[in-house]
Each structure stands twice: as C-alpha cells, then as structure tokens.
Coordinates of C-alpha atoms and ligand atoms in Angstrom, one line a residue:
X14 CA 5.8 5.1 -16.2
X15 CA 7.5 8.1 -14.8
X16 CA 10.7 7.6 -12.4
X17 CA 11.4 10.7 -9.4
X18 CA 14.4 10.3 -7.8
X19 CA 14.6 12.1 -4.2
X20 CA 17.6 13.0 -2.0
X21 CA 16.0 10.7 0.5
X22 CA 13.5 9.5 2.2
X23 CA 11.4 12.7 3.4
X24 CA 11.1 13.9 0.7
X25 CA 10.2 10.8 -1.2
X26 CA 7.2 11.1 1.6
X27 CA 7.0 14.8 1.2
X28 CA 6.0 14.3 -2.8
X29 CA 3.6 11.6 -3.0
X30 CA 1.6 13.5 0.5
X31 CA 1.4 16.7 -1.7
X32 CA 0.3 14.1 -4.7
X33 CA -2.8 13.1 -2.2
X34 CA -3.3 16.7 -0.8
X35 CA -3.6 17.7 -4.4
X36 CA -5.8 15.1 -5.4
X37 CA -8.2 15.8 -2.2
X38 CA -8.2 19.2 -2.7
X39 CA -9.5 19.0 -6.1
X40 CA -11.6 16.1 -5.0
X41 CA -12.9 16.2 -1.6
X42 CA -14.9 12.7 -1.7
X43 CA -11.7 11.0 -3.3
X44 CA -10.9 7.7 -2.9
X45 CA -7.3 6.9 -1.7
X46 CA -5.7 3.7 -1.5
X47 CA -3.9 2.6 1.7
X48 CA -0.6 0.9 1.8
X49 CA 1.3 -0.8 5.4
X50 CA 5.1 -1.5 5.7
X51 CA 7.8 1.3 6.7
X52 CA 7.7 2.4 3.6
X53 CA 4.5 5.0 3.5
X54 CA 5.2 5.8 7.3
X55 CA 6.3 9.2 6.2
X56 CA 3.9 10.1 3.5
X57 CA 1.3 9.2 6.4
X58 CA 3.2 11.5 8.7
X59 CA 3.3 14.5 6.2
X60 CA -0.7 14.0 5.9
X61 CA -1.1 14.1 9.6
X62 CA 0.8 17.5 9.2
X63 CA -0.8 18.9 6.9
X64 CA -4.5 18.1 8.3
X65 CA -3.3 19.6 11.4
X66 CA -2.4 22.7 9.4
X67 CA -6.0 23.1 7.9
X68 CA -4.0 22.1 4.4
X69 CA -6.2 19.0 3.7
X70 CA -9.5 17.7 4.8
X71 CA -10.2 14.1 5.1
X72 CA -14.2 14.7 6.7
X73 CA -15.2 13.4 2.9
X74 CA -12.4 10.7 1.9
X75 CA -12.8 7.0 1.5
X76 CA -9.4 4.9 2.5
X77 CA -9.1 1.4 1.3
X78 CA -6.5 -0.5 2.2
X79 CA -4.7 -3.1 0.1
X80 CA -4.5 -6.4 2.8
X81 CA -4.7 -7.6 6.8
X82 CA -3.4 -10.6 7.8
X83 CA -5.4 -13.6 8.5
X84 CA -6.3 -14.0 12.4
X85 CA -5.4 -10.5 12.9
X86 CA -8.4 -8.4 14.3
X87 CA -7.9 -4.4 14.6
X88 CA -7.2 -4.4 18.5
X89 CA -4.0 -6.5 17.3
X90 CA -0.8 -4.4 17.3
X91 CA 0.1 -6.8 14.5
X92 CA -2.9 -6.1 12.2
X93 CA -2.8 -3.7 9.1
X94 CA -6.1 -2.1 10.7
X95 CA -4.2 -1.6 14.1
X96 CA -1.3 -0.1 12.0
X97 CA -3.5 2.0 9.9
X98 CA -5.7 3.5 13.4
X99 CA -2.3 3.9 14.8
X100 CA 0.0 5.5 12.0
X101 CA -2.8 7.8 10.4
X102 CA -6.8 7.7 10.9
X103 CA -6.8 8.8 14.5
X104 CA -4.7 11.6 13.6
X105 CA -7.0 13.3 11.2
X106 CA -10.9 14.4 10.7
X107 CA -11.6 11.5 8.6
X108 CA -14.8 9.2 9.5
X109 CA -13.4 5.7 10.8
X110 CA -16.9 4.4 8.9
X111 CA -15.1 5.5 5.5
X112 CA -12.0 3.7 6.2
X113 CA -12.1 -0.6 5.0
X114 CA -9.2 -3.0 5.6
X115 CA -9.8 -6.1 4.5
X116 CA -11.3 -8.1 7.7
X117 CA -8.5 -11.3 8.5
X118 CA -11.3 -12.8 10.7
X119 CA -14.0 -12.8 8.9
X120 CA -15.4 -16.3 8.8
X121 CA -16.1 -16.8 5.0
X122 CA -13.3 -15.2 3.5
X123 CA -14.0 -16.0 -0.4
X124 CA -16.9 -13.7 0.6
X125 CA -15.3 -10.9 2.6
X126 CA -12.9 -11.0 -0.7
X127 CA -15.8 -10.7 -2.9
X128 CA -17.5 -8.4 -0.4
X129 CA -14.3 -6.3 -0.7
X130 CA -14.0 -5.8 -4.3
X131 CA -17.4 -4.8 -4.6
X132 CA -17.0 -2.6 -2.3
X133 CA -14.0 -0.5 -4.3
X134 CA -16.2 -0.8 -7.3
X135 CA -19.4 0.7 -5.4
X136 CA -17.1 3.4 -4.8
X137 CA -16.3 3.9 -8.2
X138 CA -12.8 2.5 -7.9
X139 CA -9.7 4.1 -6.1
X140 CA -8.1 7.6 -7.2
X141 CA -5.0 7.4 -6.3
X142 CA -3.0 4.2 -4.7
X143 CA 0.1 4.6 -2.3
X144 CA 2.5 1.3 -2.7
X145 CA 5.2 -0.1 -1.3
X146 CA 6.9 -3.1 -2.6
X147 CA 8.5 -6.2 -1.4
X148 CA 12.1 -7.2 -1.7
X149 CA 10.7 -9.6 -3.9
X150 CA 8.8 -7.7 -6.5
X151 CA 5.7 -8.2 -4.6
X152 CA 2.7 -5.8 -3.9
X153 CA 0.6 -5.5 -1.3
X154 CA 0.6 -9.5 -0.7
X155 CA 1.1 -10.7 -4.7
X156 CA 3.7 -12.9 -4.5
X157 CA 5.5 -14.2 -7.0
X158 CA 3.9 -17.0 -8.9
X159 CA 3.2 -18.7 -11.9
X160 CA -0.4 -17.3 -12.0
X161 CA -1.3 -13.9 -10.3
X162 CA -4.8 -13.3 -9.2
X163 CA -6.8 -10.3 -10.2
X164 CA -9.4 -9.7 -7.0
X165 CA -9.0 -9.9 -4.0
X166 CA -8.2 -13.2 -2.6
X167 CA -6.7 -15.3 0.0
X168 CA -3.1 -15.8 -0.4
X169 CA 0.0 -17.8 1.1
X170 CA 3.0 -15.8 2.1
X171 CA 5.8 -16.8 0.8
X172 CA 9.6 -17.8 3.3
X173 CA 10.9 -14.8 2.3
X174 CA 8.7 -12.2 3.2
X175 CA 7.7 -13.9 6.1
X176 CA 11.1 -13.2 6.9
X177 CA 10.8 -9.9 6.1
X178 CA 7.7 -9.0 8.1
X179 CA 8.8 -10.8 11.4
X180 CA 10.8 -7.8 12.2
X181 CA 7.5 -6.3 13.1
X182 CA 6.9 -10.0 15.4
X183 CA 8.6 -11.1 18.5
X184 CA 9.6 -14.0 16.0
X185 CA 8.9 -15.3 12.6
X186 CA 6.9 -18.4 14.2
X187 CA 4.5 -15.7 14.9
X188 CA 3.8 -14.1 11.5
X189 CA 0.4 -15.0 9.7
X190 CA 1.2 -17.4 6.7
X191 CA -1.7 -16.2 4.8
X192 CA -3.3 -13.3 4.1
X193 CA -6.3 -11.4 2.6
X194 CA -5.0 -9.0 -0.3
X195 CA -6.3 -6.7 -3.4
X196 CA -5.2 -9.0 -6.3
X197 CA -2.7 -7.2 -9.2
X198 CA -6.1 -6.4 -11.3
X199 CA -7.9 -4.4 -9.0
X200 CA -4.9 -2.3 -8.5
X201 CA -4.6 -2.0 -11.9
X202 CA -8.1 0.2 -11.9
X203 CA -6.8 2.8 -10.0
X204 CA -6.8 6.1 -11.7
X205 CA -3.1 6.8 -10.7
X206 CA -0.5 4.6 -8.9
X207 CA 2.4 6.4 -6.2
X208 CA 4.7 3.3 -5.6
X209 CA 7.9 4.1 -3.4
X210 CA 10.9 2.5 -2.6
X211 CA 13.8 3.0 -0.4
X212 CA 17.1 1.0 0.4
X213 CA 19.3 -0.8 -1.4
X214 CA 17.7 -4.4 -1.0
X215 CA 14.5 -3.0 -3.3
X216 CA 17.0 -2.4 -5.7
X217 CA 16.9 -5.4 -7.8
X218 CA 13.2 -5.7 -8.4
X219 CA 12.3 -2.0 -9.0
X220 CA 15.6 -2.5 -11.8
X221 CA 13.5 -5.2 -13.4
X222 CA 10.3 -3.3 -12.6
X223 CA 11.6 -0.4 -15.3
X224 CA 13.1 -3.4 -17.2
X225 CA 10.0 -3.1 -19.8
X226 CA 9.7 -6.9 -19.1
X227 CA 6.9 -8.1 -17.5
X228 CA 6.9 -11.5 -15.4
X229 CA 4.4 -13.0 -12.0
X230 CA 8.1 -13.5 -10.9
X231 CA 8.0 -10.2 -10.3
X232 CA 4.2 -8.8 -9.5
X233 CA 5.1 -5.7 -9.0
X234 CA 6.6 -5.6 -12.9
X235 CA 2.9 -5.7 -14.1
X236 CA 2.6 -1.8 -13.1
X237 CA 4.3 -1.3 -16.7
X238 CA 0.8 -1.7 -18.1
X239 CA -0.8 1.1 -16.5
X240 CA -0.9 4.1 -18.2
X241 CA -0.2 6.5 -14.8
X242 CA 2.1 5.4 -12.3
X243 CA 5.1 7.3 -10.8
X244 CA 7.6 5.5 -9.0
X245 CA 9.5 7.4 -6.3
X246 CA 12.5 6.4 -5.0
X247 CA 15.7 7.3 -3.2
X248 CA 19.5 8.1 -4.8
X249 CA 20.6 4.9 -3.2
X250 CA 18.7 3.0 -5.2
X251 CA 19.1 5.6 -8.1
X252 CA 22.6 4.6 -7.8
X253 CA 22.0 0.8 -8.0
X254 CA 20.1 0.7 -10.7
X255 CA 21.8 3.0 -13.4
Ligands
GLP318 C1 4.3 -5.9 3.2 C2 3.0 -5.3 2.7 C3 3.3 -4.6 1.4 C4 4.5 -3.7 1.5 C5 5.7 -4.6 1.8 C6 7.0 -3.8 1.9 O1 4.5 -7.3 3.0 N1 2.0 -6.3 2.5 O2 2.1 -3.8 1.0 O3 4.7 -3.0 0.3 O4 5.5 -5.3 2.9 O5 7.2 -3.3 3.2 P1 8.2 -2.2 3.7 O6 7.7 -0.9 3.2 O7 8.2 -2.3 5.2 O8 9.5 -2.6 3.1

C-alpha cells in the first residue's frame, strides 16, 4: 500500500484526477469506479476541468458506482444517481447509457444486486476505483460487522453513519436505513484502488487502516490485501497519525 500526503485538500483531488486522466488516456474505454460523499467532490471537479480543456475524453468510459440508497430514484436530490448527474456526468461528453448506480427502487433487489455484479464482471471488472471512507472504517456502505459480504448486497446502515449522512437530509429521520452497495470483494477486483481522506475525524480508522491488521471492525482495513492501492490524504491527518 502506498501513502501520499498532500498540503490539502485540492491537491489531494488534483492527484488522483490526473491518476484517472492518465489511466483514460492510455485507455479510452476504461472502466472507472464512482464514489459519493464530500470527499471525491474535488477530484470530480478537476475532471470537469480537464474535459472542458480537451485534456480527457469520457465519449468511451464506463462509470460504476459503488451504492444508492434504498427508496431513492435519480430525480431524488438525495440519491447517489442525482449526486453523480449533478457533481460530474452532465458536465462532461460521457454517454449517460455508460454510467450504472445501483438502482434503490428496483423491486427485486437480490436481483438488481446480482444484476449489478454481473454487470462489472461483463465489463471486465473496474480499472481504477475512487474511495472515500467512513468515520467508521467503512466503504462505500460496508459497515462494520462480524461478517463482511463480498457482492453486492443489501445492507443496514449503521447509527453512526446515519448520523453522518443526515447532514446531506433536512433531518436524520429522513435518511434511508438501508442501502444497495458493492460488497468489500468486488472492490477488491479492481485493478488499482485511489482511497482519500481528509479531516481529522478519519484519522483513527485510516491509522488502523495502515496498522497491517486486518479486522470487519474496520472494512476499510481489508484494502491491505490488495496489491495496488494508494491512499491519499491531507497533513492533518498526516499529523494525527504519526
Ligand atoms: C458515504 C458513502 C461512502 C463515503 C462515505 C464518506 O456513507 N457511502 O462511499 O466514502 O460516506 O463520506 P464523506 O466523503 O462525505 O466523508
């Protein structure tokens, strides 16, 4: 695992976009793998930029994304597919029909799960996969638990990151309690893995996630068996976890 500390937060963004502008440009049908939260807002930004600027072309790229709320459909402000249109697809030449978000209302979700992870493997699996993580260790919506689930499945959300994502909600009543996510193994077969992290209350579990222990207490700890992941994060938490 390779650790890159930035000054800050743009240019955290500012290295893992020219990760994916590298990786597209080598690669024009590549496969890149979508994160939500605050965290990628800026990588998503510099990518806007840099389409705009004729400096990478998204006409032949796939996006999949990691999870969508359940009971969330795309023309919800709430949803990971409204958050995705709004913070990067209609800003750039890519074809909405090569962009997948899990689908929160589909009626049989065990299939839309299934659906989905045959989907990334028709593709040929993801080449590179933006992350965030939670203040809990999780990723995308892994929570910690005694078992961790390697497709994609339906999942719980746990009190604290409920708590968490109702900043985003008039009020935490309002946040889904469950939710359709890529399970730890399928991100595990991505060909390269950008996880970034910012501000001091990810501290803790990205300490324990360059521990060299591996627990579901902390999902995101898992990464430390895959052979190509870079974790990027700011000096305050550079700081914290000397
Ligand atoms: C959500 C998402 C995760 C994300 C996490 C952290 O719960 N499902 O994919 O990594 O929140 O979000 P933020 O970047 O806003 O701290």
């Amino acid at each position: 695992m390779k650790l890159v500390i930035k000054k800050d937060y743009d240019e955290m963004s500012k290295l893992a976009a020219e990760t994916i502008k590298g990786i597209v440009n080598n690669k024009p049908t590549a496969i890149l793998g979508l994160a939500t939260g605050s965290t990628p807002i800026g990588v998503y930004k510099e990518l806007i930029k840099m389409n705009k600027s004729n400096d990478i072309d998204f006409s032949k790229v796939t996006t999949v994304n990691l999870d969508e709320y359940i009971g969330l459909g795309e023309n919800d402000p709430q949803s990971y597919r409204y958050f995705m249109n709004k913070n990067l697809f209609e800003y750039i030449n890519i074809n909405k029909s090569n962009t997948f978000v899990p689908n929160g209302l589909a009626e049989n979700i065990e299939q839309e799960a299934k659906n989905y992870d045959n989907k990334i493997d028709e593709l040929d699996g993801i080449d590179v996969q933006i992350l965030g993580i939670g203040s809990n260790g999780h990723i995308a919506f892994n929570e910690p638990s005694d078992v961790l689930i390697a497709g994609t499945h339906l999942t719980g959300l746990t009190e604290s990151t409920i708590e968490a994502n109702s900043r985003f909600f008039d009020s935490a009543s309002e946040v889904p309690k469950s939710a359709l996510t890529m399970g730890l193994g399928q991100i595990m077969k991505s060909r390269k893995i950008l996880l970034l992290a910012q501000g001091e209350n990810k501290a803790e579990v990205v300490k324990e996630l360059l521990s060299g222990k591996i627990t579901t207490k902390n999902p995101s700890t898992m990464l430390q068996m895959h052979k190509d992941v870079t974790i990027i994060i700011d000096e305050e938490i550079g700081k914290l976890i000397k």
